[in-house]
Coordinates of C-alpha atoms and ligand atoms in Angstrom, one line a residue:
M1 CA 1.7 5.5 -8.8
K2 CA 3.3 7.8 -6.2
Q3 CA 4.9 6.2 -3.2
R4 CA 4.5 7.0 0.5
E5 CA 6.5 5.8 3.5
L6 CA 4.6 4.3 6.4
G7 CA 5.6 6.6 9.2
T8 CA 9.4 6.4 9.6
S9 CA 9.4 2.6 9.1
G10 CA 11.2 2.6 5.7
I11 CA 8.2 0.7 4.3
E12 CA 7.1 2.2 1.0
V13 CA 3.5 1.8 -0.2
S14 CA 1.5 3.1 -3.1
A15 CA -0.4 6.4 -2.5
I16 CA -3.7 4.5 -2.8
G17 CA -4.2 1.0 -1.2
L18 CA -6.9 -1.6 -1.5
G19 CA -9.4 -2.3 1.4
C20 CA -10.3 -6.0 1.5
M21 CA -13.1 -5.9 4.1
G22 CA -15.7 -6.6 1.4
F23 CA -14.0 -9.9 0.7
S24 CA -15.8 -11.2 3.7
G25 CA -19.2 -10.2 2.5
S26 CA -19.8 -6.9 4.3
Y27 CA -20.8 -5.3 1.0
G28 CA -22.9 -8.0 -0.5
P29 CA -22.3 -11.4 -2.1
V30 CA -18.6 -12.3 -2.7
D31 CA -17.3 -13.7 -6.0
E32 CA -14.0 -15.2 -4.7
Q33 CA -12.5 -15.5 -8.2
E34 CA -13.2 -11.9 -8.8
C35 CA -11.7 -10.8 -5.5
V36 CA -8.5 -12.8 -6.4
A37 CA -8.4 -11.2 -9.8
T38 CA -9.0 -7.7 -8.2
V39 CA -5.9 -8.1 -6.0
R40 CA -3.7 -9.3 -8.9
R41 CA -4.9 -6.5 -11.1
A42 CA -4.2 -4.1 -8.2
L43 CA -0.6 -5.3 -8.1
D44 CA -0.3 -4.9 -11.9
L45 CA -1.5 -1.3 -11.6
G46 CA 1.1 -0.6 -8.9
V47 CA -1.1 -0.8 -5.8
T48 CA 1.0 -2.4 -3.0
L49 CA -0.9 -1.8 0.2
F50 CA -3.6 -4.4 1.0
D51 CA -5.7 -4.0 4.1
T52 CA -7.5 -6.7 6.0
A53 CA -8.3 -7.8 9.6
D54 CA -8.6 -11.1 11.5
F55 CA -12.2 -10.3 12.4
Y56 CA -13.4 -9.7 8.8
G57 CA -15.4 -12.9 8.3
P58 CA -13.7 -13.8 10.8
G59 CA -10.7 -15.0 8.9
T60 CA -12.2 -15.1 5.4
S61 CA -10.8 -11.8 4.1
E62 CA -7.3 -12.8 5.3
R63 CA -7.6 -16.2 3.7
L64 CA -8.8 -14.8 0.3
L65 CA -6.1 -12.1 0.3
G66 CA -3.4 -14.7 1.1
R67 CA -4.7 -16.9 -1.8
A68 CA -4.6 -13.9 -4.2
L69 CA -1.1 -13.0 -3.2
A70 CA 0.3 -16.5 -3.5
G71 CA 3.5 -16.3 -5.5
R72 CA 3.5 -12.5 -5.4
R73 CA 3.9 -11.8 -1.7
D74 CA 7.1 -9.8 -2.2
E75 CA 5.2 -7.2 -4.3
A76 CA 2.7 -6.5 -1.5
V77 CA 2.7 -4.6 1.8
I78 CA 0.1 -6.5 3.9
A79 CA -1.7 -4.8 6.7
S80 CA -4.0 -6.6 9.1
K81 CA -5.7 -5.8 12.4
T82 CA -6.6 -7.5 15.6
G83 CA -8.2 -6.7 18.9
M84 CA -11.9 -6.8 18.0
R85 CA -13.8 -9.8 19.1
R86 CA -17.4 -11.0 19.1
T87 CA -19.4 -12.3 22.0
D88 CA -21.5 -15.5 21.4
E89 CA -24.4 -13.1 20.9
G90 CA -22.6 -11.3 18.1
R91 CA -21.7 -8.1 20.0
M92 CA -18.3 -6.6 19.1
W93 CA -15.9 -5.9 22.0
V94 CA -12.3 -4.7 22.2
D95 CA -9.6 -7.0 23.6
G96 CA -6.3 -5.1 23.8
S97 CA -4.8 -7.5 26.3
P98 CA -1.2 -8.5 25.6
E99 CA -2.2 -12.1 25.8
Y100 CA -4.8 -11.8 23.0
L101 CA -2.7 -9.6 20.8
T102 CA 0.3 -11.8 21.1
S103 CA -1.7 -15.0 20.4
A104 CA -3.7 -13.6 17.4
I105 CA -0.8 -13.0 15.1
D106 CA -0.1 -16.7 14.4
G107 CA -3.6 -17.3 13.0
T108 CA -3.3 -14.2 10.8
L109 CA 0.1 -15.4 9.4
E110 CA -1.3 -18.9 8.8
R111 CA -4.4 -17.6 7.0
L112 CA -2.4 -15.2 4.8
G113 CA 0.2 -17.9 4.2
V114 CA 3.1 -15.6 5.1
D115 CA 5.9 -15.7 7.6
H116 CA 5.6 -12.1 8.6
L117 CA 3.1 -9.2 8.4
D118 CA 4.2 -5.8 7.2
L119 CA 1.8 -3.7 9.3
Y120 CA -0.2 -4.8 12.3
Y121 CA -2.9 -2.6 13.7
L122 CA -4.6 -2.5 17.0
A123 CA -8.2 -2.3 15.6
R124 CA -9.6 -0.3 18.5
V125 CA -8.1 1.2 21.7
S126 CA -9.3 -0.9 24.7
P127 CA -11.1 1.0 27.5
E128 CA -9.8 -1.7 30.0
V129 CA -6.1 -2.1 29.0
T130 CA -3.7 0.8 28.9
I131 CA -2.5 1.7 25.4
E132 CA 1.1 1.3 26.7
E133 CA 0.4 -2.3 27.5
S134 CA -1.3 -3.0 24.1
V135 CA 1.4 -1.3 22.1
G136 CA 4.1 -3.0 24.2
A137 CA 2.7 -6.3 23.1
L138 CA 2.6 -5.3 19.5
G139 CA 6.2 -4.0 19.8
A140 CA 7.3 -7.4 21.1
L141 CA 5.9 -8.9 17.8
V142 CA 8.2 -6.6 15.9
A143 CA 11.1 -7.7 18.0
A144 CA 10.2 -11.3 17.3
G145 CA 10.3 -10.7 13.5
K146 CA 6.6 -11.5 13.0
V147 CA 5.6 -7.9 12.2
R148 CA 7.6 -5.1 10.6
A149 CA 5.6 -2.1 11.8
I150 CA 2.6 -1.3 14.0
G151 CA -0.4 1.0 13.7
L152 CA -3.5 2.0 15.6
C153 CA -7.1 2.5 14.4
E154 CA -9.5 5.2 15.5
A155 CA -7.1 6.5 18.2
S156 CA -7.2 10.0 19.6
A157 CA -4.3 12.5 19.4
D158 CA -3.5 11.9 23.1
T159 CA -3.5 8.1 22.7
L160 CA -1.2 8.5 19.6
R161 CA 1.3 10.4 21.7
K162 CA 1.3 7.9 24.5
A163 CA 1.5 4.9 22.1
N164 CA 4.3 6.5 20.1
G165 CA 6.3 6.9 23.4
V166 CA 6.3 3.1 23.8
H167 CA 7.0 2.1 20.2
P168 CA 7.1 4.0 16.9
I169 CA 3.6 4.0 15.4
S170 CA 3.8 3.9 11.6
A171 CA 0.2 4.4 10.7
L172 CA -3.1 5.5 12.1
Q173 CA -6.2 4.1 10.3
T174 CA -9.3 6.1 10.8
E175 CA -12.3 7.3 8.9
Y176 CA -11.7 10.3 6.7
S177 CA -13.6 11.5 3.7
L178 CA -15.6 14.4 2.4
W179 CA -18.4 13.4 4.8
E180 CA -16.3 12.6 7.9
R181 CA -13.7 15.2 8.8
H182 CA -13.2 14.8 12.5
V183 CA -9.5 14.0 12.1
E184 CA -8.7 17.5 10.9
E185 CA -8.9 19.3 14.2
R186 CA -6.4 17.3 16.4
I187 CA -5.6 13.9 14.9
L188 CA -4.1 14.9 11.6
P189 CA -1.9 17.5 13.1
A190 CA -0.7 14.9 15.6
C191 CA 0.1 12.5 12.8
V192 CA 2.1 15.1 11.0
E193 CA 4.0 16.1 14.2
L194 CA 4.7 12.5 15.2
E195 CA 5.4 11.4 11.5
I196 CA 2.6 8.9 11.5
T197 CA 0.9 8.1 8.2
L198 CA -2.8 8.6 8.1
V199 CA -4.6 5.8 6.4
P200 CA -8.2 7.0 5.7
Y201 CA -10.7 4.2 5.7
R202 CA -14.2 4.6 4.1
P203 CA -12.8 7.2 1.7
L204 CA -16.0 6.6 -0.4
G205 CA -18.3 7.0 2.6
S206 CA -19.1 3.2 2.4
G207 CA -20.2 3.8 -1.2
F208 CA -22.3 6.9 -0.6
L209 CA -19.9 9.1 -2.4
T210 CA -19.6 6.9 -5.5
G211 CA -23.0 8.0 -6.8
A212 CA -24.0 4.3 -7.2
I213 CA -26.6 4.4 -4.5
A214 CA -29.5 6.6 -5.6
S215 CA -31.6 6.2 -2.4
P216 CA -31.6 4.3 0.9
A217 CA -34.2 2.0 -0.7
D218 CA -31.4 0.8 -3.1
L219 CA -29.6 -1.0 -0.2
P220 CA -30.6 -4.7 0.0
E221 CA -32.3 -6.1 3.0
G222 CA -29.7 -7.0 5.6
D223 CA -27.1 -4.6 4.3
F224 CA -25.3 -3.1 7.4
R225 CA -25.7 0.4 6.0
R226 CA -29.5 0.2 6.6
A227 CA -28.6 0.6 10.3
D228 CA -26.0 3.4 9.6
P229 CA -27.5 6.7 10.6
R230 CA -25.9 8.5 7.7
F231 CA -27.8 6.3 5.2
S232 CA -31.1 6.7 6.9
P233 CA -34.0 8.3 4.9
E234 CA -34.2 11.3 7.2
N235 CA -30.5 12.2 6.8
W236 CA -30.2 11.3 3.1
E237 CA -31.2 14.7 1.7
Q238 CA -28.6 16.7 3.7
N239 CA -25.9 14.1 3.1
D240 CA -26.6 14.0 -0.6
R241 CA -25.7 17.7 -0.8
I242 CA -22.1 16.5 -0.6
G243 CA -22.9 13.6 -3.0
R244 CA -24.4 16.0 -5.5
A245 CA -21.3 18.3 -5.4
V246 CA -19.1 15.3 -6.0
R247 CA -21.2 14.1 -8.9
E248 CA -21.4 17.6 -10.4
L249 CA -17.6 18.1 -10.2
A250 CA -17.1 14.6 -11.7
R251 CA -19.2 15.6 -14.7
T252 CA -17.2 18.8 -15.3
K253 CA -13.8 17.1 -15.0
D254 CA -14.7 14.0 -17.0
A255 CA -14.0 11.8 -13.9
T256 CA -16.2 9.5 -11.9
P257 CA -17.6 10.5 -8.4
S258 CA -15.4 7.8 -6.8
Q259 CA -12.3 9.4 -8.3
I260 CA -13.3 12.8 -7.1
A261 CA -13.9 11.5 -3.6
I262 CA -10.5 9.8 -3.5
A263 CA -8.7 12.7 -5.1
W264 CA -10.1 15.0 -2.4
V265 CA -8.6 12.7 0.3
L266 CA -5.3 12.6 -1.6
A267 CA -5.3 16.4 -1.9
Q268 CA -5.5 16.7 1.9
G269 CA -2.1 15.0 2.2
E270 CA -0.4 16.7 -0.7
T271 CA 1.7 19.0 1.4
T272 CA 2.5 16.5 4.1
E273 CA 2.7 13.3 1.9
S274 CA 1.3 11.5 5.0
I275 CA -2.1 10.2 3.7
V276 CA -2.7 6.9 2.0
P277 CA -6.5 6.1 1.5
I278 CA -7.6 2.5 1.1
P279 CA -10.9 2.5 -0.9
G280 CA -12.5 -0.9 -0.5
C281 CA -13.7 -2.9 -3.5
K282 CA -14.0 -6.5 -4.6
R283 CA -14.3 -6.2 -8.4
R284 CA -11.8 -5.1 -11.1
T285 CA -14.1 -2.4 -12.6
H286 CA -14.2 -0.5 -9.3
L287 CA -10.5 -1.0 -8.7
V288 CA -9.5 0.4 -12.1
D289 CA -11.9 3.4 -11.5
N290 CA -10.4 4.1 -8.1
V291 CA -6.8 3.7 -9.0
A292 CA -7.2 6.3 -11.7
A293 CA -8.0 8.8 -9.0
A294 CA -4.3 9.2 -8.6
E295 CA -4.3 11.1 -11.9
V296 CA -7.2 13.4 -11.1
M297 CA -6.0 16.9 -10.1
L298 CA -8.3 19.1 -8.2
S299 CA -7.8 22.8 -8.5
T300 CA -8.1 25.3 -5.6
A301 CA -11.6 26.1 -7.0
D302 CA -12.6 22.4 -7.2
L303 CA -11.5 21.9 -3.6
A304 CA -13.3 25.0 -2.5
A305 CA -16.6 23.8 -4.2
L306 CA -16.3 20.5 -2.4
D307 CA -15.5 22.1 0.9
A308 CA -18.4 24.4 0.6
A309 CA -20.8 21.5 0.0
A310 CA -19.3 19.7 3.0
S311 CA -19.3 22.7 5.3
M312 CA -22.8 22.0 6.7
G313 CA -21.5 18.7 8.0
T314 CA -22.9 15.3 7.7
A315 CA -26.3 14.4 9.3
G316 CA -26.3 11.4 11.6
D317 CA -23.6 9.7 13.6
R318 CA -21.0 7.8 11.6
F319 CA -21.8 4.5 13.3
P320 CA -24.8 2.9 15.1
A321 CA -24.4 3.6 18.9
P322 CA -22.8 0.3 19.9
L323 CA -20.0 0.7 17.4
L324 CA -19.6 4.4 18.0
A325 CA -19.0 3.6 21.7
L326 CA -15.8 1.7 20.7
V327 CA -14.1 4.8 19.2
D328 CA -11.4 6.3 21.3
R329 CA -11.8 10.1 21.8
D330 CA -9.8 12.8 23.6
Ligands
LIG1 N1 -10.2 0.4 10.8 C1 -11.5 0.4 10.7 O1 -12.3 0.6 11.7 C2 -12.2 0.1 9.4 C3 -13.5 0.2 9.3 C4 -14.1 0.1 8.0 C5 -13.3 -0.2 6.9 N2 -11.9 -0.4 7.1 C6 -11.0 -0.7 6.0 O2 -11.1 0.4 5.0 C7 -11.5 -0.2 3.7 C8 -12.3 0.8 3.0 O3 -13.6 1.1 3.7 P1 -14.9 0.5 3.2 O4 -14.7 -0.6 2.2 O5 -15.7 0.2 4.4 O6 -15.7 1.7 2.5 P2 -15.4 2.5 1.2 O7 -14.1 2.2 0.6 O8 -15.8 4.0 1.5 O9 -16.6 2.0 0.2 C9 -16.7 0.6 -0.2 C10 -18.0 0.5 -1.0 O10 -17.9 1.3 -2.2 C11 -18.0 0.4 -3.3 N3 -17.1 1.0 -4.4 C12 -15.8 1.0 -4.3 N4 -15.3 1.6 -5.5 C13 -16.4 1.9 -6.2 C14 -16.5 2.5 -7.5 N5 -15.5 2.9 -8.2 N6 -17.8 2.7 -8.0 C15 -18.9 2.3 -7.3 N7 -18.8 1.7 -6.1 C16 -17.6 1.5 -5.5 C17 -17.7 -0.9 -2.9 O11 -18.3 -1.9 -3.8 P3 -17.8 -3.4 -4.0 O12 -17.4 -3.9 -2.7 O13 -18.9 -4.0 -4.6 O14 -16.6 -3.3 -5.0 C18 -18.2 -0.9 -1.5 O15 -19.6 -1.2 -1.5 C19 -12.1 -1.5 4.1 O16 -12.2 -2.4 2.9 C20 -11.3 -2.0 5.2 O17 -10.1 -2.6 4.8 C21 -11.4 -0.2 8.3

């Protein structure tokens, strides 16, 4: 597996990481033993970057990841996030206050069973607290030895610049895939300029690009994607144009659709070496499939075919309105 440096931190990670959000049940029932086995298999395959957050569950993903890494902590680069909270009614809100960010880390370390975290992200940029204050608080955690490097999620190019002026930002985690390319205009160039690694989340379009979901009706009752505009029946046909192109190319290259989707993301970082996708899964079959994407080489013609299919754009917002409102934009 190729290695990438997280920003200029000196921390090396595998070119493909593992997203552990599903360990808390966001993509259906969780088999804890299988999650643990998935993490250990990932390590065996050379995957070193593991992504979680204190609000996944809350706490359950961190706990399960910690259990899986017991005895093998030194082989892993653990990334977690904080700053997203839920009201009693279940509404998500952003708390970027220094008090909250400084206090949340101890719970994360305890749940993971570690004495320090490798990468700590601010999960969303607060509309109420300046980015300088939030990043200042995270930087103090680095100085205290609790965290090795810090990152932001879903930050605009301007916010990245301001943040990086306070403390080096090693990674920006944001959505990037064949069906979500907003980062290309300003954010990715800013990452390259500031030497910040882009960590694309949802590289499989929340499963859409894997080819495993034939229609919106396949999604079980209560699945969060039923409220995701991009999975809605009225947007399915347009969005499946991208899905079809991925599946077709997979057939001709003797690969799987998931591998093509991940290989496309990897190809966007080939020249800059600054992109580390974190496909999420909670079973070994998916993991093995996804890790093999590192070996799938897309030609210029392959990339052009995928780009052509994606050129009409994706129908529907990428989140339901309340979650979209939490995204920082220039
Ligand atoms: N910073 C943020 O705001 C943010 C937001 C969302 C996610 N994230 C992070 O990014 C990670 C990845 O995003 P994501 O998990 O939401 O979306 P994703 O990686 O695009 O897709 C995950 C879905 O695809 C399925 N899948 C994975 N590999 C597959 C394969 N080879 N064949 C068929 N299906 C496959 C998974 O199934 P199984 O689960 O059943 O294996 C799951 O349902 C998360 O785990 C989380 O760590 C961050």
